[in-house]
Protein backbone atom coordinates (compact mmCIF):
# COMPACT_ATOMS: atom_id res chain seq x y z
CA UNK A 1 0.00 0.00 0.00
CA UNK A 2 1.25 3.43 -0.90
CA UNK A 3 0.27 7.05 -0.89
CA UNK A 4 -1.14 6.66 -4.40
CA UNK A 5 -3.78 4.28 -2.97
CA UNK A 6 -5.10 7.11 -0.79
CA UNK A 7 -7.52 9.38 -2.60
CA UNK A 8 -10.22 11.94 -2.24
CA UNK A 9 -13.60 10.40 -2.90
CA UNK A 10 -16.19 12.74 -4.34
CA UNK A 11 -19.37 11.65 -2.56
CA UNK A 12 -22.83 12.06 -4.06
CA UNK A 13 -24.42 15.42 -3.40
CA UNK A 14 -28.10 16.20 -3.65
CA UNK A 15 -28.30 19.97 -3.82
CA UNK A 16 -31.51 21.49 -2.57
CA UNK A 17 -32.53 24.99 -1.57
CA UNK A 18 -33.67 23.44 1.73
CA UNK A 19 -30.12 22.19 2.40
CA UNK A 20 -27.77 19.75 0.74
CA UNK A 21 -27.62 16.01 1.35
CA UNK A 22 -24.71 13.59 0.98
CA UNK A 23 -24.78 9.83 1.41
CA UNK A 24 -22.21 7.06 1.56
CA UNK A 25 -23.01 3.55 0.40
CA UNK A 26 -20.60 0.78 1.31
CA UNK A 27 -19.05 -0.97 -1.76
CA UNK A 28 -20.46 1.71 -4.07
CA UNK A 29 -18.61 4.72 -2.71
CA UNK A 30 -16.01 3.30 -0.35
CA UNK A 31 -13.94 0.14 -0.80
CA UNK A 32 -14.46 -1.43 2.64
CA UNK A 33 -17.24 -2.52 4.98
CA UNK A 34 -17.79 -0.09 7.84
CA UNK A 35 -17.56 -1.57 11.33
CA UNK A 36 -17.06 1.62 13.31
CA UNK A 37 -17.77 5.33 13.11
CA UNK A 38 -16.09 7.87 15.35
CA UNK A 39 -15.70 11.63 15.31
CA UNK A 40 -13.44 14.31 16.68
CA UNK A 41 -15.07 17.53 17.84
CA UNK A 42 -14.44 20.39 20.29
CA UNK A 43 -10.80 20.28 19.16
CA UNK A 44 -8.99 23.23 20.77
CA UNK A 45 -7.09 25.63 18.51
CA UNK A 46 -3.57 24.42 17.82
CA UNK A 47 -4.28 20.82 18.86
CA UNK A 48 -2.97 17.97 16.74
CA UNK A 49 -4.55 14.53 16.46
CA UNK A 50 -3.50 11.31 14.84
CA UNK A 51 0.27 10.92 14.67
CA UNK A 52 -0.03 7.21 14.21
CA UNK A 53 -0.27 4.52 11.55
CA UNK A 54 -2.44 1.45 11.16
CA UNK A 55 -1.34 -1.99 10.08
CA UNK A 56 -4.62 -3.08 8.49
CA UNK A 57 -7.29 -0.48 9.14
CA UNK A 58 -8.88 1.36 6.24
CA UNK A 59 -10.62 4.65 6.87
CA UNK A 60 -12.62 7.38 5.21
CA UNK A 61 -12.22 10.81 6.81
CA UNK A 62 -14.83 13.52 6.22
CA UNK A 63 -14.90 17.12 7.43
CA UNK A 64 -18.55 17.18 8.51
CA UNK A 65 -18.17 20.80 9.58
CA UNK A 66 -15.33 23.33 9.53
CA UNK A 67 -11.92 22.37 8.24
CA UNK A 68 -8.60 20.69 9.09
CA UNK A 69 -5.51 19.35 7.35
CA UNK A 70 -4.59 15.68 7.00
CA UNK A 71 -0.91 14.92 6.48
CA UNK A 72 -0.34 11.44 5.09
CA UNK A 73 2.97 9.66 4.74
CA UNK A 74 3.71 6.15 3.43
CA UNK A 75 7.31 6.28 4.64
CA UNK A 76 8.54 7.42 1.23
CA UNK A 77 6.30 10.31 0.18
CA UNK A 78 4.09 12.79 2.01
CA UNK A 79 0.98 14.72 1.03
CA UNK A 80 -1.35 17.17 2.72
CA UNK A 81 -5.08 17.43 2.09
CA UNK A 82 -7.05 20.43 3.29
CA UNK A 83 -10.49 19.07 4.19
CA UNK A 84 -13.26 21.64 4.17
CA UNK A 85 -16.22 20.10 2.32
CA UNK A 86 -18.58 17.48 3.70
CA UNK A 87 -18.99 15.85 0.28
CA UNK A 88 -15.32 14.85 0.02
CA UNK A 89 -13.92 11.91 1.96
CA UNK A 90 -10.24 11.05 2.14
CA UNK A 91 -9.73 7.31 1.80
CA UNK A 92 -6.69 6.19 3.82
CA UNK A 93 -5.38 2.71 3.09
CA UNK A 94 -3.35 0.58 5.55
CA UNK A 95 0.28 1.42 6.38
CA UNK A 96 -0.05 5.20 6.23
CA UNK A 97 1.20 7.52 8.94
CA UNK A 98 -1.30 10.36 9.44
CA UNK A 99 -1.47 13.61 11.37
CA UNK A 100 -4.46 15.93 11.64
CA UNK A 101 -3.72 19.59 12.24
CA UNK A 102 -5.06 23.10 11.74
CA UNK A 103 -8.59 22.43 13.01
CA UNK A 104 -10.92 25.39 12.57
CA UNK A 105 -13.19 26.30 15.40
CA UNK A 106 -16.29 24.08 15.34
CA UNK A 107 -14.62 21.47 13.11
CA UNK A 108 -16.07 17.98 13.20
CA UNK A 109 -13.98 15.16 11.74
CA UNK A 110 -15.93 11.98 11.09
CA UNK A 111 -14.09 8.73 10.42
CA UNK A 112 -15.59 5.56 8.96
CA UNK A 113 -13.38 2.60 9.81
CA UNK A 114 -13.13 -0.94 8.48
CA UNK A 115 -12.73 -2.53 11.91
CA UNK A 116 -13.39 -2.12 15.60
CA UNK A 117 -10.92 -0.22 17.75
CA UNK A 118 -7.88 -2.42 18.28
CA UNK A 119 -4.76 -0.97 19.88
CA UNK A 120 -2.65 -3.78 18.39
CA UNK A 121 -3.37 -2.40 14.90
CA UNK A 122 -1.67 0.92 15.74
CA UNK A 123 1.86 2.10 15.13
CA UNK A 124 2.29 4.72 17.83
CA UNK A 125 5.98 5.17 17.15
CA UNK A 126 7.15 6.58 13.81
CA UNK A 127 10.39 4.63 13.86
CA UNK A 128 8.49 1.33 14.30
CA UNK A 129 6.31 2.30 11.35
CA UNK A 130 9.36 3.17 9.21
CA UNK A 131 11.10 -0.05 10.16
CA UNK A 132 8.16 -2.12 8.91
CA UNK A 133 7.66 0.00 5.77
CA UNK A 134 11.26 -0.51 4.80
CA UNK A 135 11.31 -4.15 5.87
CA UNK A 136 14.19 -3.65 8.27
CA UNK A 137 16.42 -2.31 5.51
CA UNK A 138 16.88 1.09 7.10
P1 LIG B 1 -6.45 7.87 19.06
O1 LIG B 1 -6.81 6.99 17.91
O2 LIG B 1 -5.05 7.83 19.56
O3 LIG B 1 -6.83 9.38 18.72
P2 LIG B 1 -6.26 10.37 17.60
O4 LIG B 1 -5.30 9.59 16.78
O5 LIG B 1 -7.46 10.79 16.84
O6 LIG B 1 -5.61 11.51 18.26
O7 LIG B 1 -7.46 7.57 20.25
C1 LIG B 1 -7.48 8.36 21.42
C2 LIG B 1 -7.99 7.49 22.56
O8 LIG B 1 -9.33 7.06 22.29
C3 LIG B 1 -7.17 6.23 22.78
O9 LIG B 1 -7.06 6.04 24.18
C4 LIG B 1 -8.02 5.12 22.21
C5 LIG B 1 -9.43 5.63 22.32
N1 LIG B 1 -10.27 5.20 21.19
C6 LIG B 1 -11.25 4.25 21.42
O10 LIG B 1 -11.42 3.74 22.53
N2 LIG B 1 -12.05 3.87 20.37
C7 LIG B 1 -11.89 4.40 19.13
O11 LIG B 1 -12.65 4.03 18.18
C8 LIG B 1 -10.86 5.36 18.90
C9 LIG B 1 -10.63 5.96 17.56
C10 LIG B 1 -10.07 5.74 19.97
Coordinates of C-alpha atoms and ligand atoms in Angstrom, one line a residue:
X1 CA 0.0 0.0 0.0
X2 CA 1.3 3.4 -0.9
X3 CA 0.3 7.1 -0.9
X4 CA -1.1 6.7 -4.4
X5 CA -3.8 4.3 -3.0
X6 CA -5.1 7.1 -0.8
X7 CA -7.5 9.4 -2.6
X8 CA -10.2 11.9 -2.2
X9 CA -13.6 10.4 -2.9
X10 CA -16.2 12.7 -4.3
X11 CA -19.4 11.7 -2.6
X12 CA -22.8 12.1 -4.1
X13 CA -24.4 15.4 -3.4
X14 CA -28.1 16.2 -3.7
X15 CA -28.3 20.0 -3.8
X16 CA -31.5 21.5 -2.6
X17 CA -32.5 25.0 -1.6
X18 CA -33.7 23.4 1.7
X19 CA -30.1 22.2 2.4
X20 CA -27.8 19.8 0.7
X21 CA -27.6 16.0 1.3
X22 CA -24.7 13.6 1.0
X23 CA -24.8 9.8 1.4
X24 CA -22.2 7.1 1.6
X25 CA -23.0 3.5 0.4
X26 CA -20.6 0.8 1.3
X27 CA -19.1 -1.0 -1.8
X28 CA -20.5 1.7 -4.1
X29 CA -18.6 4.7 -2.7
X30 CA -16.0 3.3 -0.4
X31 CA -13.9 0.1 -0.8
X32 CA -14.5 -1.4 2.6
X33 CA -17.2 -2.5 5.0
X34 CA -17.8 -0.1 7.8
X35 CA -17.6 -1.6 11.3
X36 CA -17.1 1.6 13.3
X37 CA -17.8 5.3 13.1
X38 CA -16.1 7.9 15.4
X39 CA -15.7 11.6 15.3
X40 CA -13.4 14.3 16.7
X41 CA -15.1 17.5 17.8
X42 CA -14.4 20.4 20.3
X43 CA -10.8 20.3 19.2
X44 CA -9.0 23.2 20.8
X45 CA -7.1 25.6 18.5
X46 CA -3.6 24.4 17.8
X47 CA -4.3 20.8 18.9
X48 CA -3.0 18.0 16.7
X49 CA -4.5 14.5 16.5
X50 CA -3.5 11.3 14.8
X51 CA 0.3 10.9 14.7
X52 CA 0.0 7.2 14.2
X53 CA -0.3 4.5 11.5
X54 CA -2.4 1.4 11.2
X55 CA -1.3 -2.0 10.1
X56 CA -4.6 -3.1 8.5
X57 CA -7.3 -0.5 9.1
X58 CA -8.9 1.4 6.2
X59 CA -10.6 4.7 6.9
X60 CA -12.6 7.4 5.2
X61 CA -12.2 10.8 6.8
X62 CA -14.8 13.5 6.2
X63 CA -14.9 17.1 7.4
X64 CA -18.5 17.2 8.5
X65 CA -18.2 20.8 9.6
X66 CA -15.3 23.3 9.5
X67 CA -11.9 22.4 8.2
X68 CA -8.6 20.7 9.1
X69 CA -5.5 19.3 7.3
X70 CA -4.6 15.7 7.0
X71 CA -0.9 14.9 6.5
X72 CA -0.3 11.4 5.1
X73 CA 3.0 9.7 4.7
X74 CA 3.7 6.2 3.4
X75 CA 7.3 6.3 4.6
X76 CA 8.5 7.4 1.2
X77 CA 6.3 10.3 0.2
X78 CA 4.1 12.8 2.0
X79 CA 1.0 14.7 1.0
X80 CA -1.3 17.2 2.7
X81 CA -5.1 17.4 2.1
X82 CA -7.0 20.4 3.3
X83 CA -10.5 19.1 4.2
X84 CA -13.3 21.6 4.2
X85 CA -16.2 20.1 2.3
X86 CA -18.6 17.5 3.7
X87 CA -19.0 15.8 0.3
X88 CA -15.3 14.8 0.0
X89 CA -13.9 11.9 2.0
X90 CA -10.2 11.1 2.1
X91 CA -9.7 7.3 1.8
X92 CA -6.7 6.2 3.8
X93 CA -5.4 2.7 3.1
X94 CA -3.4 0.6 5.5
X95 CA 0.3 1.4 6.4
X96 CA 0.0 5.2 6.2
X97 CA 1.2 7.5 8.9
X98 CA -1.3 10.4 9.4
X99 CA -1.5 13.6 11.4
X100 CA -4.5 15.9 11.6
X101 CA -3.7 19.6 12.2
X102 CA -5.1 23.1 11.7
X103 CA -8.6 22.4 13.0
X104 CA -10.9 25.4 12.6
X105 CA -13.2 26.3 15.4
X106 CA -16.3 24.1 15.3
X107 CA -14.6 21.5 13.1
X108 CA -16.1 18.0 13.2
X109 CA -14.0 15.2 11.7
X110 CA -15.9 12.0 11.1
X111 CA -14.1 8.7 10.4
X112 CA -15.6 5.6 9.0
X113 CA -13.4 2.6 9.8
X114 CA -13.1 -0.9 8.5
X115 CA -12.7 -2.5 11.9
X116 CA -13.4 -2.1 15.6
X117 CA -10.9 -0.2 17.8
X118 CA -7.9 -2.4 18.3
X119 CA -4.8 -1.0 19.9
X120 CA -2.6 -3.8 18.4
X121 CA -3.4 -2.4 14.9
X122 CA -1.7 0.9 15.7
X123 CA 1.9 2.1 15.1
X124 CA 2.3 4.7 17.8
X125 CA 6.0 5.2 17.2
X126 CA 7.2 6.6 13.8
X127 CA 10.4 4.6 13.9
X128 CA 8.5 1.3 14.3
X129 CA 6.3 2.3 11.3
X130 CA 9.4 3.2 9.2
X131 CA 11.1 0.0 10.2
X132 CA 8.2 -2.1 8.9
X133 CA 7.7 0.0 5.8
X134 CA 11.3 -0.5 4.8
X135 CA 11.3 -4.1 5.9
X136 CA 14.2 -3.6 8.3
X137 CA 16.4 -2.3 5.5
X138 CA 16.9 1.1 7.1
Ligands
LIG1 P1 -6.5 7.9 19.1 O1 -6.8 7.0 17.9 O2 -5.0 7.8 19.6 O3 -6.8 9.4 18.7 P2 -6.3 10.4 17.6 O4 -5.3 9.6 16.8 O5 -7.5 10.8 16.8 O6 -5.6 11.5 18.3 O7 -7.5 7.6 20.3 C1 -7.5 8.4 21.4 C2 -8.0 7.5 22.6 O8 -9.3 7.1 22.3 C3 -7.2 6.2 22.8 O9 -7.1 6.0 24.2 C4 -8.0 5.1 22.2 C5 -9.4 5.6 22.3 N1 -10.3 5.2 21.2 C6 -11.3 4.3 21.4 O10 -11.4 3.7 22.5 N2 -12.1 3.9 20.4 C7 -11.9 4.4 19.1 O11 -12.6 4.0 18.2 C8 -10.9 5.4 18.9 C9 -10.6 6.0 17.6 C10 -10.1 5.7 20.0

